[in-house]
Amino acid sequence: MVDMINSDQTMAVAASALKAQQARMRIIAENIANADSTGKTPGSDPYRRQVPVFTSAPIDGATGVELARVAPDTSAFTMEYDPSHPAANANGYVKKPNVNPLIETMDMREAQRAYEANMNVIETSRDMTEKVLDILQK
């Protein structure tokens, strides 16, 4: 059986999703900004891609979402031959970040769509509340 939630709960759940997507977009922006950030010393690690981890959270008697933590992506770094780079190892290879700008762009687009969907939930809930109030005033 599905539990009924009221308009305030609907807005609170959608607001928690907006906040979570906003955090996701910030993390994606950091990944894109550091897509070319290499180490500074020979053999050092470059920027490691970060990924958001979400969890469910109780909100006003309903279940919303929140950012639990930001975790490092453990995928391997790529290597690029550039012996003139200050971070090049003894063989002339430089570790490059494990950030793929195409994946980050797609993740950003998905986060924007989720954000828009939750904005629509809030607007629809508000419209429904206003219509109920109009009906009750007549």
Coordinates of C-alpha atoms in Angstrom, one line a residue:
M1 CA 0.0 0.0 0.0
V2 CA 1.3 3.4 -0.9
D3 CA 1.4 6.0 1.9
M4 CA -0.2 9.4 1.0
I5 CA 1.9 12.4 1.5
N6 CA 0.7 16.0 1.7
S7 CA 1.8 19.0 -0.3
D8 CA 4.3 20.2 2.2
Q9 CA 6.0 16.8 2.2
T10 CA 6.0 16.8 -1.5
M11 CA 7.7 20.1 -1.6
A12 CA 10.2 19.1 1.1
V13 CA 11.1 16.0 -0.8
A14 CA 11.5 17.9 -4.1
A15 CA 13.6 20.5 -2.3
S16 CA 15.9 17.9 -0.9
A17 CA 16.4 16.5 -4.4
L18 CA 17.1 20.0 -5.7
K19 CA 19.8 20.5 -3.1
A20 CA 21.3 17.1 -3.9
Q21 CA 21.4 17.8 -7.7
Q22 CA 22.9 21.2 -6.9
A23 CA 25.7 19.5 -5.0
R24 CA 26.1 17.0 -7.8
M25 CA 26.5 19.8 -10.3
R26 CA 29.1 21.5 -8.1
I27 CA 31.1 18.3 -8.0
I28 CA 30.9 17.8 -11.8
A29 CA 32.0 21.4 -12.3
E30 CA 35.1 20.7 -10.1
N31 CA 35.9 17.6 -12.1
I32 CA 35.7 19.6 -15.4
A33 CA 37.8 22.4 -13.9
N34 CA 40.5 19.9 -12.9
A35 CA 40.4 17.7 -16.1
D36 CA 43.9 18.8 -17.0
S37 CA 45.4 19.1 -13.4
T38 CA 48.5 16.9 -13.3
G39 CA 50.8 16.3 -10.4
K40 CA 53.6 18.8 -9.7
T41 CA 56.5 16.4 -9.0
P42 CA 57.8 13.5 -11.1
G43 CA 55.6 10.5 -10.6
S44 CA 53.0 12.3 -8.5
D45 CA 49.3 11.6 -8.9
P46 CA 47.1 14.0 -10.8
Y47 CA 43.6 15.2 -9.8
R48 CA 41.3 12.2 -9.1
R49 CA 37.7 12.4 -10.3
Q50 CA 35.1 12.8 -7.5
V51 CA 31.7 11.2 -7.5
P52 CA 28.7 12.1 -5.3
V53 CA 27.1 9.4 -3.1
F54 CA 23.5 10.0 -2.2
T55 CA 21.4 8.4 0.5
S56 CA 17.8 8.5 1.5
A57 CA 16.9 10.8 4.4
P58 CA 13.7 11.3 6.4
I59 CA 12.1 14.7 5.7
D60 CA 8.9 15.9 7.3
G61 CA 7.5 12.4 7.6
A62 CA 8.5 11.4 4.0
T63 CA 11.7 10.1 2.5
G64 CA 14.0 12.5 0.6
V65 CA 17.5 12.4 -0.6
E66 CA 20.8 14.0 0.6
L67 CA 24.4 13.9 -0.3
A68 CA 26.1 11.3 2.0
R69 CA 29.6 11.9 0.9
V70 CA 31.9 12.7 -2.0
A71 CA 34.0 9.6 -3.0
P72 CA 37.1 9.4 -5.2
D73 CA 36.7 7.6 -8.5
T74 CA 39.1 4.7 -8.3
S75 CA 39.5 4.2 -12.0
A76 CA 43.0 4.2 -13.4
F77 CA 44.8 7.3 -14.5
T78 CA 45.9 7.5 -18.2
M79 CA 49.5 8.0 -19.1
E80 CA 50.8 10.4 -21.7
Y81 CA 54.3 10.6 -23.1
D82 CA 55.6 14.1 -22.4
P83 CA 59.2 14.0 -21.2
S84 CA 59.4 17.8 -20.9
H85 CA 56.5 18.0 -18.3
P86 CA 57.7 18.6 -14.7
A87 CA 55.6 15.6 -13.5
A88 CA 57.0 13.2 -16.0
N89 CA 58.4 10.0 -14.5
A90 CA 61.9 8.5 -15.4
N91 CA 60.4 7.1 -18.7
G92 CA 58.9 10.4 -19.7
Y93 CA 55.3 9.5 -19.0
V94 CA 52.9 11.8 -17.1
K95 CA 49.8 10.6 -15.2
K96 CA 46.7 12.4 -16.5
P97 CA 43.5 12.8 -14.4
N98 CA 40.8 10.1 -14.7
V99 CA 38.3 12.8 -15.8
N100 CA 36.6 12.3 -19.1
P101 CA 35.0 15.6 -20.2
L102 CA 32.4 13.9 -22.3
I103 CA 31.2 11.8 -19.3
E104 CA 31.2 14.9 -17.1
T105 CA 29.1 16.8 -19.7
M106 CA 26.6 14.0 -19.9
D107 CA 26.4 13.8 -16.1
M108 CA 25.9 17.5 -15.9
R109 CA 23.1 17.3 -18.4
E110 CA 21.5 14.5 -16.4
A111 CA 21.8 16.5 -13.2
Q112 CA 20.2 19.5 -14.9
R113 CA 17.3 17.4 -16.1
A114 CA 16.7 16.0 -12.6
Y115 CA 16.9 19.5 -11.2
E116 CA 14.3 20.7 -13.8
A117 CA 12.0 17.7 -13.0
N118 CA 12.1 18.5 -9.3
M119 CA 11.3 22.2 -10.0
N120 CA 8.3 21.0 -12.0
V121 CA 7.2 18.9 -9.0
I122 CA 7.3 22.0 -6.8
E123 CA 5.4 24.1 -9.3
T124 CA 2.8 21.5 -9.9
S125 CA 2.3 21.0 -6.2
R126 CA 2.0 24.7 -5.6
D127 CA -0.6 25.0 -8.5
M128 CA -2.6 22.2 -7.1
T129 CA -2.7 23.8 -3.7
E130 CA -3.8 27.1 -5.2
K131 CA -6.6 25.4 -7.1
V132 CA -7.8 23.6 -4.0
L133 CA -7.8 27.0 -2.1
D134 CA -9.8 28.6 -5.0
I135 CA -12.4 25.8 -4.9
L136 CA -12.7 26.1 -1.1
Q137 CA -13.3 29.9 -1.4
K138 CA -16.3 29.4 -3.7

